[in-house]
CSV table of C-alpha atoms in Angstrom, one decimal:
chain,number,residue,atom,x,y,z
Q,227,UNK,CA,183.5,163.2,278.4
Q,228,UNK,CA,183.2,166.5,278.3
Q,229,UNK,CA,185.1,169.4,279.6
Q,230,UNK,CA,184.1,171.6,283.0
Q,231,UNK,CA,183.0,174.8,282.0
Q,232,UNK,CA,183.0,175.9,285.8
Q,233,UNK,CA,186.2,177.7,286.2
Q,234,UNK,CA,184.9,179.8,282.8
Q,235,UNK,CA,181.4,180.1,284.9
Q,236,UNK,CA,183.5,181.7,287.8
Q,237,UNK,CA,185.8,184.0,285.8
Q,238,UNK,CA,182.7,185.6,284.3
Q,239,UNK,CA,180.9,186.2,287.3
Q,240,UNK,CA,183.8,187.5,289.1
Q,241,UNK,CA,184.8,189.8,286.6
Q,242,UNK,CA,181.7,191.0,286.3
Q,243,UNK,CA,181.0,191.3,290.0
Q,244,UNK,CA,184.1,193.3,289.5
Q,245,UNK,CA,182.7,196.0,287.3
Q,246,UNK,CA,179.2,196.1,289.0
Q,247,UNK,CA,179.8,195.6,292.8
Q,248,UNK,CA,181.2,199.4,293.1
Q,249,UNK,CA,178.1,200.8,291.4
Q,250,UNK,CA,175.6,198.9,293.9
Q,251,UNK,CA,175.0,199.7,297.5
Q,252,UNK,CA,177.1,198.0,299.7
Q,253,UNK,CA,178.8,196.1,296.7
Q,254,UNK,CA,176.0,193.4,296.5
Q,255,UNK,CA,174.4,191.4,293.5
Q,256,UNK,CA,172.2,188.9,293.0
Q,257,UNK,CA,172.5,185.1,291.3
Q,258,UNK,CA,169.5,186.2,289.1
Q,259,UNK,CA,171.9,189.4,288.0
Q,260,UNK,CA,175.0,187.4,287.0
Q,261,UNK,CA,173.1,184.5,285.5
Q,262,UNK,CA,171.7,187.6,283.0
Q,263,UNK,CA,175.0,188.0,282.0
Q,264,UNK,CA,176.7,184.7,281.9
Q,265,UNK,CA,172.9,183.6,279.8
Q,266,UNK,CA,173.0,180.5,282.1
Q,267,UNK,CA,170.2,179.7,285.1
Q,268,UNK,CA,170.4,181.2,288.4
Q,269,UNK,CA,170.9,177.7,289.6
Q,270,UNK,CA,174.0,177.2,288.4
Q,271,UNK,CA,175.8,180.6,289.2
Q,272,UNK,CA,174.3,179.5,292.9
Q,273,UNK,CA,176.1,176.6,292.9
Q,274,UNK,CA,179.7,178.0,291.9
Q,275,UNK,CA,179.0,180.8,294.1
Q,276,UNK,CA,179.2,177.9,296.8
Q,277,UNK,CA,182.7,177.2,295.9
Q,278,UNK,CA,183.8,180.7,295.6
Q,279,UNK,CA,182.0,181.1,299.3
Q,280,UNK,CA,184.0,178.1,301.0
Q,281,UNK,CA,187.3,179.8,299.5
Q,282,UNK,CA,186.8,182.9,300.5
Q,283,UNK,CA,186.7,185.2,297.0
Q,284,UNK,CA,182.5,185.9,297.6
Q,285,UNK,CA,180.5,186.5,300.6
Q,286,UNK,CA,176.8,186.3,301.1
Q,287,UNK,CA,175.1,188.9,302.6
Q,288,UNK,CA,171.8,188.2,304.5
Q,289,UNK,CA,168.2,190.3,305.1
Q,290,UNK,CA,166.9,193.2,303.1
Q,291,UNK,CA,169.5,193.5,299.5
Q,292,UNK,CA,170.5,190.3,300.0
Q,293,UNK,CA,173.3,188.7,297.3
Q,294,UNK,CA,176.6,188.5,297.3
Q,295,UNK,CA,179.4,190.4,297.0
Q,296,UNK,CA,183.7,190.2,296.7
Q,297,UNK,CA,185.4,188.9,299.4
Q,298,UNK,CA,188.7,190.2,298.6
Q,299,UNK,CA,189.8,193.4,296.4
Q,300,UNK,CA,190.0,191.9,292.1
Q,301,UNK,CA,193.7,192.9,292.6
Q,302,UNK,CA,194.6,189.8,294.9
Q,303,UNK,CA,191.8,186.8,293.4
Q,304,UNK,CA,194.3,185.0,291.5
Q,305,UNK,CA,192.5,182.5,288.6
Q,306,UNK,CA,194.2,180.0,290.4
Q,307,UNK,CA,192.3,180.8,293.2
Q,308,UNK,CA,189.1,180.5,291.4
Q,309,UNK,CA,190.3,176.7,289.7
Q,310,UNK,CA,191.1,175.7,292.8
Q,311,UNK,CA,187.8,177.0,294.3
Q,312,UNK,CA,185.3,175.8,291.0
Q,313,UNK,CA,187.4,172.7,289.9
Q,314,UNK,CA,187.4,169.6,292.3
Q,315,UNK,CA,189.0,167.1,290.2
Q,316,UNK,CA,192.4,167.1,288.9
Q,317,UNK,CA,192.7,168.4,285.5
Q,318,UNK,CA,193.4,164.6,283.9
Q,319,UNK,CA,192.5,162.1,285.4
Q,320,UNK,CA,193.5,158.2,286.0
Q,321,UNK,CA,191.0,155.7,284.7
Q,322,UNK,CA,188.5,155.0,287.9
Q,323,UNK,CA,189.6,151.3,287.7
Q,324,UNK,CA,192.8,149.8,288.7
Q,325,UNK,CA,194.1,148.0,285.8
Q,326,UNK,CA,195.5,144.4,285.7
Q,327,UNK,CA,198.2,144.0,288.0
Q,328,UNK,CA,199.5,141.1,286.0
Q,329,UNK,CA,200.2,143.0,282.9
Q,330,UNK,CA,203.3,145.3,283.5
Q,331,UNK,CA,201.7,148.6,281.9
Q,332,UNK,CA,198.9,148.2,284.4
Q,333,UNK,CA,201.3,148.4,287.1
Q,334,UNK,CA,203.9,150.3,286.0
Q,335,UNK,CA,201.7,153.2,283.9
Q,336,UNK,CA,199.8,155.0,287.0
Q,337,UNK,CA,202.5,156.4,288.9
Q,338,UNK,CA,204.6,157.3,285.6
Q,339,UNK,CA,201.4,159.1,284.8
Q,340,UNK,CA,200.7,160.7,288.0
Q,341,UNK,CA,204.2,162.6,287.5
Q,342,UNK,CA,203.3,163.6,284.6
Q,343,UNK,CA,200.3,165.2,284.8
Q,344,UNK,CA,200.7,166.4,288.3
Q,345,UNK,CA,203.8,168.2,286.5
Q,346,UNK,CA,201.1,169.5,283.9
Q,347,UNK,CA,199.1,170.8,286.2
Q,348,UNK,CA,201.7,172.3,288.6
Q,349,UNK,CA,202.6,174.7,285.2
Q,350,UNK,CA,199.2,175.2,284.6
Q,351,UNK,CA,198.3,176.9,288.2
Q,352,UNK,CA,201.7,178.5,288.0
Q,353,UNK,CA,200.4,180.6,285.5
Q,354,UNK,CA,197.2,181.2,286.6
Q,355,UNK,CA,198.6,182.4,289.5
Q,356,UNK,CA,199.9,185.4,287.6
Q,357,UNK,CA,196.5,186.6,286.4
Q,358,UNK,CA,193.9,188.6,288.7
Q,359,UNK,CA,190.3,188.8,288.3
Q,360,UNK,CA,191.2,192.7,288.1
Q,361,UNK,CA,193.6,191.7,284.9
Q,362,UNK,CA,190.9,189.9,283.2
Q,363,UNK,CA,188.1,193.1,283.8
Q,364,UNK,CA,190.5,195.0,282.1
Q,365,UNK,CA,191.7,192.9,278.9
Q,366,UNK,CA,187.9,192.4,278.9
Q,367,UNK,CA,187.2,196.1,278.4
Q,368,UNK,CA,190.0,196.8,276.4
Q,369,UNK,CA,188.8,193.7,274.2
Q,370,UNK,CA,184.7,195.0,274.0
C-alpha cells in the first residue's frame, strides 16, 4: 500500500498559489501553471483543486482569465485544513473485513484500535493546525 501524496500535492500548490496569486491579475492561476511546478499532470492538480474548492481554501473563477485563485488570506489556511480538504480516509485504517467474531482478538482488537489511532490522529491535526500555508511560503523561501 502506498502512502497519499495528496496533502503534499496541496501544500505545494497552495504555497505556491501564495507567492504567485499577488503578481497575477485578479490573483488567478491556471492547473496547467501549478502542475509546472509541482512536475505532475494538470489532471491531477484539477482534481485536488476539487477538494480544496468544496472546503473553501480555492475558488474558481469563470470566462476570460479563467483559474483559480485563494479563497482565504495564507495567514488563516491551516495544513489541517488542507488534510482535511485532500485526505478522505483516516490516516490508518482498520482492515476492510470484519474479522472472526469467534476468536477474542477479532472482537476485542477494533475498538482498542480505533482509540488508538483516532488518538494518533487527533495529535497529528493538532499540530497541523498550528502551521499556515503563509508559514510554509516562508520556511520555503528562507530554505531555497
Amino acid at each position: 500500500m502506498a502512502a497519499s501524496s495528496r496533502m503534499t500535492v496541496a501544500i505545494h500548490a497552495l504555497t505556491w498559489m501564495a507567492l504567485t496569486c499577488p503578481r497575477r491579475p485578479g490573483g488567478v492561476v491556471t492547473s496547467d501553471k501549478i502542475a509546472a511546478s509541482v512536475n505532475t499532470n494538470p489532471v491531477v492538480i484539477r482534481r485536488i483543486l476539487g477538494g480544496l474548492r468544496e472546503a473553501g481554501l480555492v475558488v474558481s473563477v469563470r470566462g476570460q482569465g479563467a483559474g483559480v485563485k485563494l479563497g482565504r488570506p495564507p495567514e488563516s489556511i491551516t495544513l489541517k485544513d488542507v488534510y482535511e480538504a485532500v485526505e478522505p480516509e483516516p490516516l490508518i485504517a482498520l482492515h476492510s473485513t470484519l474479522p472472526s467474531q469467534e476468536c477474542p482478538v477479532g472482537v476485542g482488537l477494533p475498538p482498542v484500535l480505533q482509540g488508538v489511532y483516532g488518538r494518533a490522529e487527533g495529535a497529528m491535526k493538532e499540530e497541523l493546525a498550528t502551521i499556515t500555508i503563509a508559514d510554509v511560503l516562508k520556511k520555503t523561501l528562507a530554505a531555497a
